[in-house]
CSV table of C-alpha atoms in Angstrom, one decimal:
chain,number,residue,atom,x,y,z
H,556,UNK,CA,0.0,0.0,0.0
H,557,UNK,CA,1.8,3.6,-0.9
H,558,UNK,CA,1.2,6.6,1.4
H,559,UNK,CA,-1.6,8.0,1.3
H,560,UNK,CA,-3.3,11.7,2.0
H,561,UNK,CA,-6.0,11.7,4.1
H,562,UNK,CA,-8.1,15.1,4.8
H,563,UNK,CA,-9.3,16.0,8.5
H,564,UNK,CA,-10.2,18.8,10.7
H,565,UNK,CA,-10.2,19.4,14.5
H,566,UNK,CA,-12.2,21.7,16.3
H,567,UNK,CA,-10.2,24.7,18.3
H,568,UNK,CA,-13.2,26.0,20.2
H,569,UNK,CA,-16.3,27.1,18.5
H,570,UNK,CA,-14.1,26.9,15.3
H,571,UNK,CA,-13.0,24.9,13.0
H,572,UNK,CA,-9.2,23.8,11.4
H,573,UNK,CA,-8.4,22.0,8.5
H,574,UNK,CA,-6.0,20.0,7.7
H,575,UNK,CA,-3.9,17.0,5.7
H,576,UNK,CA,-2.7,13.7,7.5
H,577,UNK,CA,0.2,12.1,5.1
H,578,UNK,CA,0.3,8.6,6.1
H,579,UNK,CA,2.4,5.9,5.5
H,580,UNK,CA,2.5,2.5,3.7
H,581,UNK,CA,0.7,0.2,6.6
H,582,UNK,CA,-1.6,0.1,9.3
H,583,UNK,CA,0.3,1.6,12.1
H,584,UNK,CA,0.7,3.2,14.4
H,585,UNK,CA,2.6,5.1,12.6
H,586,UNK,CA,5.2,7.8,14.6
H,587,UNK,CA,4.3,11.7,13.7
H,588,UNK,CA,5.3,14.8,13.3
H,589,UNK,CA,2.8,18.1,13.4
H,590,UNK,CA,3.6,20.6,11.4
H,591,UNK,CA,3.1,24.9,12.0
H,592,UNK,CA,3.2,27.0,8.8
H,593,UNK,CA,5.2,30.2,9.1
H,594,UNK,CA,3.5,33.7,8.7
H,595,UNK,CA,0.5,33.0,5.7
H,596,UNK,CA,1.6,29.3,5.4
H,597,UNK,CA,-1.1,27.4,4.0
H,598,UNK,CA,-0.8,23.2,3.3
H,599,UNK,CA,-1.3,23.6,-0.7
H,600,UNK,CA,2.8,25.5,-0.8
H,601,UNK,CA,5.5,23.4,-2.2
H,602,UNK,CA,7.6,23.7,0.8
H,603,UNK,CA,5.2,21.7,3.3
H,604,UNK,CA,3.2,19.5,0.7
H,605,UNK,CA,6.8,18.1,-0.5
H,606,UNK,CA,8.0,17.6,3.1
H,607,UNK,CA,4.5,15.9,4.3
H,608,UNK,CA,5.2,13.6,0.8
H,609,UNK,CA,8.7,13.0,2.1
H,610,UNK,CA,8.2,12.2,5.5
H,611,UNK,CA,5.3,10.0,4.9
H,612,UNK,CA,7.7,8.4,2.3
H,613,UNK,CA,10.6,8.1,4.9
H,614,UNK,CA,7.3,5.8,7.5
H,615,UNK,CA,6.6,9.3,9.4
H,616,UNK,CA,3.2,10.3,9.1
H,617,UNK,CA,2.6,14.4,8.9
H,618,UNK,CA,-0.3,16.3,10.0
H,619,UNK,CA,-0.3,19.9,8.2
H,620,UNK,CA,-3.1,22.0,9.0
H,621,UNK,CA,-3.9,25.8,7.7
H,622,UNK,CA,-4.1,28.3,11.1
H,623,UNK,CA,-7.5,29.6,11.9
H,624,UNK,CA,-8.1,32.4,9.6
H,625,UNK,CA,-6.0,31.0,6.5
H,626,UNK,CA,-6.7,28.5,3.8
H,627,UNK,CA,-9.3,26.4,4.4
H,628,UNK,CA,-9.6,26.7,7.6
H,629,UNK,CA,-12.9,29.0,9.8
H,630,UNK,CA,-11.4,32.3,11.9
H,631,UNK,CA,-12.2,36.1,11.1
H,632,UNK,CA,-10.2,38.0,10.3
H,633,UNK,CA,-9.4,36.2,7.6
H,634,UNK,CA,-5.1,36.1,7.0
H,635,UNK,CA,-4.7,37.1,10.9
H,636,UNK,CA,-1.6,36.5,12.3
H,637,UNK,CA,-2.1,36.3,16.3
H,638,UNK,CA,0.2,34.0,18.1
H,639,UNK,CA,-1.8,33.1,20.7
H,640,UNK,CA,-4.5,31.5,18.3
H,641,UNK,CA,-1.6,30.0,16.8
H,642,UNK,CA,-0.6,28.8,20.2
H,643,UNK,CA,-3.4,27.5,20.6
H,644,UNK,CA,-4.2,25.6,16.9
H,645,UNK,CA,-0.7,23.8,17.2
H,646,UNK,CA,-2.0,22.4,20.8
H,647,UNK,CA,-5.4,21.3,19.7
H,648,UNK,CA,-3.4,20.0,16.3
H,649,UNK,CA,-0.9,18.0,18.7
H,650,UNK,CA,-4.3,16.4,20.6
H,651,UNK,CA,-6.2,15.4,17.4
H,652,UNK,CA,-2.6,13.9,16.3
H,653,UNK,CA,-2.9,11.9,19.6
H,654,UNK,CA,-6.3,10.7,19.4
H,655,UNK,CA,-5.4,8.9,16.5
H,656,UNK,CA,-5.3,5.1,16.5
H,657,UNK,CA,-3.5,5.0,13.3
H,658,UNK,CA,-0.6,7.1,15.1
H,659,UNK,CA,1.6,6.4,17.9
H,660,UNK,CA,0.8,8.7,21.0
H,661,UNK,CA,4.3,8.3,22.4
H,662,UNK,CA,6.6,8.8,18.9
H,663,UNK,CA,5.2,12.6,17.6
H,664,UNK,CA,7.3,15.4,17.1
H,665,UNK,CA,6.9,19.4,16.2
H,666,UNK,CA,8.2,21.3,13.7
H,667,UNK,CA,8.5,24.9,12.4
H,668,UNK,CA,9.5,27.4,10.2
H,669,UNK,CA,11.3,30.9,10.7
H,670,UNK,CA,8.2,33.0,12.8
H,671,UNK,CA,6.5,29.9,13.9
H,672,UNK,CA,9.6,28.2,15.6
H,673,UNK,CA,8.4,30.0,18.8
H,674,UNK,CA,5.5,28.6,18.8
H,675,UNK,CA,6.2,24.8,18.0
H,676,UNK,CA,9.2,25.7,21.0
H,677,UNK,CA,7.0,27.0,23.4
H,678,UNK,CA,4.5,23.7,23.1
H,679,UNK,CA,7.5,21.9,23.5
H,680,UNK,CA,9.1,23.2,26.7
H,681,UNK,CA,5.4,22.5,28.4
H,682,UNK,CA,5.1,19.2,27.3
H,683,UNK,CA,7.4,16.5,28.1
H,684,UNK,CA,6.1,13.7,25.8
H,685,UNK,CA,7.2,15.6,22.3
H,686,UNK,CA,9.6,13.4,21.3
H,687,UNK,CA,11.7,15.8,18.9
H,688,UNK,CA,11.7,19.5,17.3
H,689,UNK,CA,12.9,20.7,14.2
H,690,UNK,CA,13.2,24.3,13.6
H,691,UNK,CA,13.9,25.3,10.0
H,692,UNK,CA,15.4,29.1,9.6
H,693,UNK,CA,14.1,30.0,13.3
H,694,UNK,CA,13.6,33.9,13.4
H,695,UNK,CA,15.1,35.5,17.0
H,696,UNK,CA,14.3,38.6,17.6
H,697,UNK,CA,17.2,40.8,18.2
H,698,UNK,CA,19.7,43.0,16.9
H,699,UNK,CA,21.5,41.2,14.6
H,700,UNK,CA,18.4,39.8,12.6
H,701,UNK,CA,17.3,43.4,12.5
H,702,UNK,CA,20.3,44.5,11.0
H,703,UNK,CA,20.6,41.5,8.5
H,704,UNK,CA,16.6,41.5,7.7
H,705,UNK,CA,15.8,45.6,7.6
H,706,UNK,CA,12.5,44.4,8.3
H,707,UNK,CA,10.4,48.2,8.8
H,708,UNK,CA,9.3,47.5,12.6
H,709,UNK,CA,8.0,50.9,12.8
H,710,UNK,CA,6.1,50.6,9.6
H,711,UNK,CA,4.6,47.5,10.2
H,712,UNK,CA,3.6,48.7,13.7
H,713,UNK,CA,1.9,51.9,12.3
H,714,UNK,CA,0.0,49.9,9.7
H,715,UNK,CA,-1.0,47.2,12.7
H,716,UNK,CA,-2.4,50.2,14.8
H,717,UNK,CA,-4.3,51.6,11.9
H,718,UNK,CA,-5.8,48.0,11.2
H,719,UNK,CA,-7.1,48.5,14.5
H,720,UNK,CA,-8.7,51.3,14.5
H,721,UNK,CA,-10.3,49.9,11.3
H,722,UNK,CA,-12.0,46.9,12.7
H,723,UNK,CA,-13.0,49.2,15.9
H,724,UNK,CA,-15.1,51.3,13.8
H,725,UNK,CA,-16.6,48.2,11.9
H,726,UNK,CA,-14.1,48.4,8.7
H,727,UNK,CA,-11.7,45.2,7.2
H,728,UNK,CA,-8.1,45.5,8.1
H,729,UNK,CA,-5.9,46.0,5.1
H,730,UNK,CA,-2.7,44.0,6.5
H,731,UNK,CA,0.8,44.2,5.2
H,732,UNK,CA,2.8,42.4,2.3
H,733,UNK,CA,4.8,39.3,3.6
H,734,UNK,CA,7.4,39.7,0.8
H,735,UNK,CA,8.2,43.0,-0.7
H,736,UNK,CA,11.1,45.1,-1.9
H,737,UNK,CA,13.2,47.0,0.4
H,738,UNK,CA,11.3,50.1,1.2
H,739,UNK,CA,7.9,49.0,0.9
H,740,UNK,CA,6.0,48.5,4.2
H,741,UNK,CA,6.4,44.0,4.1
H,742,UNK,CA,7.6,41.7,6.9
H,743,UNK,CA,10.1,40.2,4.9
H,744,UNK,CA,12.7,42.4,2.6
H,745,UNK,CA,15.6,40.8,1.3
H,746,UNK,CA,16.5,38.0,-0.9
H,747,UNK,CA,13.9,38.5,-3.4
H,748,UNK,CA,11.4,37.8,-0.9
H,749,UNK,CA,8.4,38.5,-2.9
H,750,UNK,CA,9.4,36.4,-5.6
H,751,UNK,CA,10.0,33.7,-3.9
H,752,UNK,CA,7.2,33.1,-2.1
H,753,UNK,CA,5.4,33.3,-5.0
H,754,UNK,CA,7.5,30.6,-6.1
H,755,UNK,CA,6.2,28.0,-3.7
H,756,UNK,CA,3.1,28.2,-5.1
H,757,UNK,CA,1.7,24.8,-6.4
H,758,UNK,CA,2.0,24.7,-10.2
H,759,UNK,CA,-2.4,24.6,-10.1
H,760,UNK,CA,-2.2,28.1,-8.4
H,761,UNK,CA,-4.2,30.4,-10.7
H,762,UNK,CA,-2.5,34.0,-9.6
H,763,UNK,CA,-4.3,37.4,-10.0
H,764,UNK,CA,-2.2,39.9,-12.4
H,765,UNK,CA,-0.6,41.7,-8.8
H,766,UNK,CA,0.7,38.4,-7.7
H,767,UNK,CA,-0.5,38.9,-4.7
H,768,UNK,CA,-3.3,36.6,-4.3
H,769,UNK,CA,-3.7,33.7,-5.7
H,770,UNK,CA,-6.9,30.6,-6.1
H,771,UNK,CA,-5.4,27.0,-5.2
H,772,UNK,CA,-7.1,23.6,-5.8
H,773,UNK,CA,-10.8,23.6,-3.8
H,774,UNK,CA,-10.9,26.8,-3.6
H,775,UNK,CA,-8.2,27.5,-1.3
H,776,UNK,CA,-7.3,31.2,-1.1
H,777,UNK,CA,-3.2,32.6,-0.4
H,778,UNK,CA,-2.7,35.8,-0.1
H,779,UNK,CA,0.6,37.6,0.4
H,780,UNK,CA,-0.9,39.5,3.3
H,781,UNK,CA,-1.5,39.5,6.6
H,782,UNK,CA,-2.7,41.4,9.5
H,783,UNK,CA,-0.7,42.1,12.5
H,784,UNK,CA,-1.9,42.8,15.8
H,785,UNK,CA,-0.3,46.0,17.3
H,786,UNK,CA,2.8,45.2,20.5
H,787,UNK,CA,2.8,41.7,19.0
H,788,UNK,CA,4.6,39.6,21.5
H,789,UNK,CA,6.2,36.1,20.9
H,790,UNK,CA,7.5,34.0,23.2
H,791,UNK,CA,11.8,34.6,22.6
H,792,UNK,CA,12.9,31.1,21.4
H,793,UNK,CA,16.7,31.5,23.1
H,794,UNK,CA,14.5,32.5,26.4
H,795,UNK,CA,12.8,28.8,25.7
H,796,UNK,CA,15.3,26.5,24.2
H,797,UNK,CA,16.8,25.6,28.1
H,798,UNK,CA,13.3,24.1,29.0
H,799,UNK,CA,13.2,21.4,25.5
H,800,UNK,CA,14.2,18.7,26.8
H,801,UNK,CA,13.5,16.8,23.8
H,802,UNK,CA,16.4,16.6,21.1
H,803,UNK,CA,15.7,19.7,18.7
H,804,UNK,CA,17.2,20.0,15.5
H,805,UNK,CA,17.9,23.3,14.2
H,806,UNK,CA,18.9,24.5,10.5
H,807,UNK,CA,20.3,27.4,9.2
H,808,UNK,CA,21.9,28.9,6.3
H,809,UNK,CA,24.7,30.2,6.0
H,810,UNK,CA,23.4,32.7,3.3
H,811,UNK,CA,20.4,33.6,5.3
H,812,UNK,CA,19.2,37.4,5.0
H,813,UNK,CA,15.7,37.3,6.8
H,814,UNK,CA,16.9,34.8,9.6
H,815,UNK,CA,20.6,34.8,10.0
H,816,UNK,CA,22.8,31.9,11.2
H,817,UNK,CA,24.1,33.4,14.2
H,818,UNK,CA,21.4,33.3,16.2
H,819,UNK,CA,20.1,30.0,14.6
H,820,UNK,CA,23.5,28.8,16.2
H,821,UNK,CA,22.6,30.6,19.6
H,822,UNK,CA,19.6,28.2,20.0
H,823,UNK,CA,20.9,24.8,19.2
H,824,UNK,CA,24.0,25.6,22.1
H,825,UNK,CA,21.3,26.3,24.4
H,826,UNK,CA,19.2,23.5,23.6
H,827,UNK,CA,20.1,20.5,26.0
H,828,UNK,CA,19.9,18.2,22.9
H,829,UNK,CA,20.6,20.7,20.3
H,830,UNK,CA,21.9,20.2,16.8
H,831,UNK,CA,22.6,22.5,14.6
H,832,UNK,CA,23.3,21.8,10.8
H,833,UNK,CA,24.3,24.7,8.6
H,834,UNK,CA,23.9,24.7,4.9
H,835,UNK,CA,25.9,27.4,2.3
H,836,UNK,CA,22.1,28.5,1.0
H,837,UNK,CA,19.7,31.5,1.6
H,838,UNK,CA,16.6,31.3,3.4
H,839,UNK,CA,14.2,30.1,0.5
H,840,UNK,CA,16.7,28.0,-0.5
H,841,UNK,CA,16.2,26.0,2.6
H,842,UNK,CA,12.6,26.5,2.5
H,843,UNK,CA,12.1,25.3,-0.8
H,844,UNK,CA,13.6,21.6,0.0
H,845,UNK,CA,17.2,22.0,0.5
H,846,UNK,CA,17.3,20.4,4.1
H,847,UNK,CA,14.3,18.1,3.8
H,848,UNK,CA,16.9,14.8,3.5
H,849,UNK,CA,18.5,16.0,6.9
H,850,UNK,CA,15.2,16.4,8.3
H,851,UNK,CA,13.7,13.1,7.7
H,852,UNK,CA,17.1,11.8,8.9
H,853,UNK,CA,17.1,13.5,12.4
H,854,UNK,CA,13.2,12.4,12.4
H,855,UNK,CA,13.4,8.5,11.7
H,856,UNK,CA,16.5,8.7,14.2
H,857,UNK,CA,14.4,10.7,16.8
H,858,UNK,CA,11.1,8.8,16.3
H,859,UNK,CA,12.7,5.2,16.4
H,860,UNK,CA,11.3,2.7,18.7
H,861,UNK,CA,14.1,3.1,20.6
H,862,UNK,CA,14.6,6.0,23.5
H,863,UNK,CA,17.2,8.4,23.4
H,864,UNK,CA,19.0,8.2,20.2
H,865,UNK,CA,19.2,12.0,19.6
H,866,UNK,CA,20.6,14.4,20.8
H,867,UNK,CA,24.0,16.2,21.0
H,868,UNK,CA,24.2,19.7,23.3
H,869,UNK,CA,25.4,21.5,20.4
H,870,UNK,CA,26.6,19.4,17.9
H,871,UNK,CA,27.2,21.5,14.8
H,872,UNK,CA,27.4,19.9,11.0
H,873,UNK,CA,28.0,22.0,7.7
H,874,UNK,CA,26.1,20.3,5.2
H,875,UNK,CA,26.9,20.9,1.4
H,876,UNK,CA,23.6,20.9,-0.7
């Protein structure tokens, strides 16, 4: 039997989130790993529909799953990006992936992407039984992604506080680019950014002539947009990395603009079972399917049958692409 892709949904609340479980050849129970999209992820993008293929591929099952308020998921506003609904989506996302028969309770891990590394850390430093973490590109706030990024902090505040106002008085908030040039009023700034998230777009994706929103298969909206909430606070991932005690695998690139390897490199040393493999390659890059081989080998190695087979305090490889 070849892996299949099986469509589900789990209830957060009063709401609604939807989602694809990738499973492997067999009956199970299969080990897991949930995955949070970064920023306006949705499950239909290249860079998580080829990793929940290769995983699955590799006898890991994957549950992907679009954040309240994107893809096909329910939430209003739609494309807001509000950590603690996040927060609270990857722990409802981690329970469904428990209640599964088909998946084994005590073999799941977490993983995320640049922004949402904080979040799939956070759940990790409560809760014990995660059995492994793989950050991909983690963004850490601080001075030296600042510098490297030039995301406009100010800017995006500005526009966060007048979204605000605008759903006060009854209006739609208008939200801010993900990728744009440098200058324009985007999260992300450098390395092509708007290009290349573009560029993860399924081949189906039927964009509108701005390029900036796009209709996938079932009639799954992306958007290169979302909407900020003003003072938005995130849990700092160096603050959390001491509390995983599970082994966490972290990747960076060595060419990284948007999240540089310094601070990438910060996190694995902190991390009790940290590993941190570098790769001479920019951000997309990376996202785009670069590290998915060292990925599914730190997974099958972390979800084996056997206990404790991970982890290094620090162990740092360069890997050439």
């Amino acid at each position: 039997m070849a892996e299949r892709i099986e469509e589900v949904a789990f209830e957060v609340g009063a709401e609604r989130c939807a989602g694809w479980l990738h499973l492997p050849a067999g009956a199970g129970p299969h080990p897991s790993v949930v995955m949070l999209h970064s920023t306006a992820g949705v499950r239909q993008l290249r860079c998580y529909a080829e990793r929940g293929e290769a995983f699955a591929a590799a006898g890991i099952a994957t549950l992907q799953f679009d954040c309240r308020g994107f893809g096909a998921s329910d939430g209003e506003p739609r494309q807001l990006f509000d950590v603690k609904r996040q927060a609270g989506d990857l722990a409802a996302a981690l329970g469904f992936a428990r209640s599964r028969a088909d998946l084994d309770r005590g073999r799941i891990a977490l993983r995320g992407g640049s922004a949402s590394c904080a979040q799939v850390l956070a759940l990790a430093a409560l809760d014990p039984a995660v059995r492994a973490v793989v950050c991909l590109t983690p963004f850490i706030p601080g001075r030296d992604t600042q510098r490297s990024a030039g995301t406009p902090f100010a800017r995006l505040a500005r526009a966060a506080s007048a979204d605000r106002l605008r759903m006060a008085l009854g209006g739609s908030p208008r939200g801010v680019a993900v990728g744009g040039e440098p200058g324009e009023t985007a999260v992300l700034v450098r390395e092509d950014a708007a290009a290349r998230e573009r560029a993860m777009l399924p081949p189906e994706a039927r964009l509108d002539a701005d390029g900036q929103r796009a209709e996938l298969p079932g009639g799954v909206v992306w958007e290169n947009r979302i909407v900020l909430r003003p003072r938005l606070r995130t849990p700092h991932p160096l603050r959390l990395a001491p509390r995983v005690q599970a082994p966490l695998l972290v990747i960076a690139g060595e060419q990284d603009l948007l999240c540089p390897p310094g601070p990438a490199a910060e996190l694995a040393e902190r991390a009790p079972l940290g590993e941190l493999r570098e790769f001479p390659l920019g951000h997309f890059d990376l996202y785009d399917g670069a590290s998915i081989a060292a990925e599914v080998e730190f997974l099958g190695s972390a979800l084996s049958a056997e206990e404790g087979v991970n982890g290094g305090g620090g162990i740092r490889t360069h890997e050439t692409p």
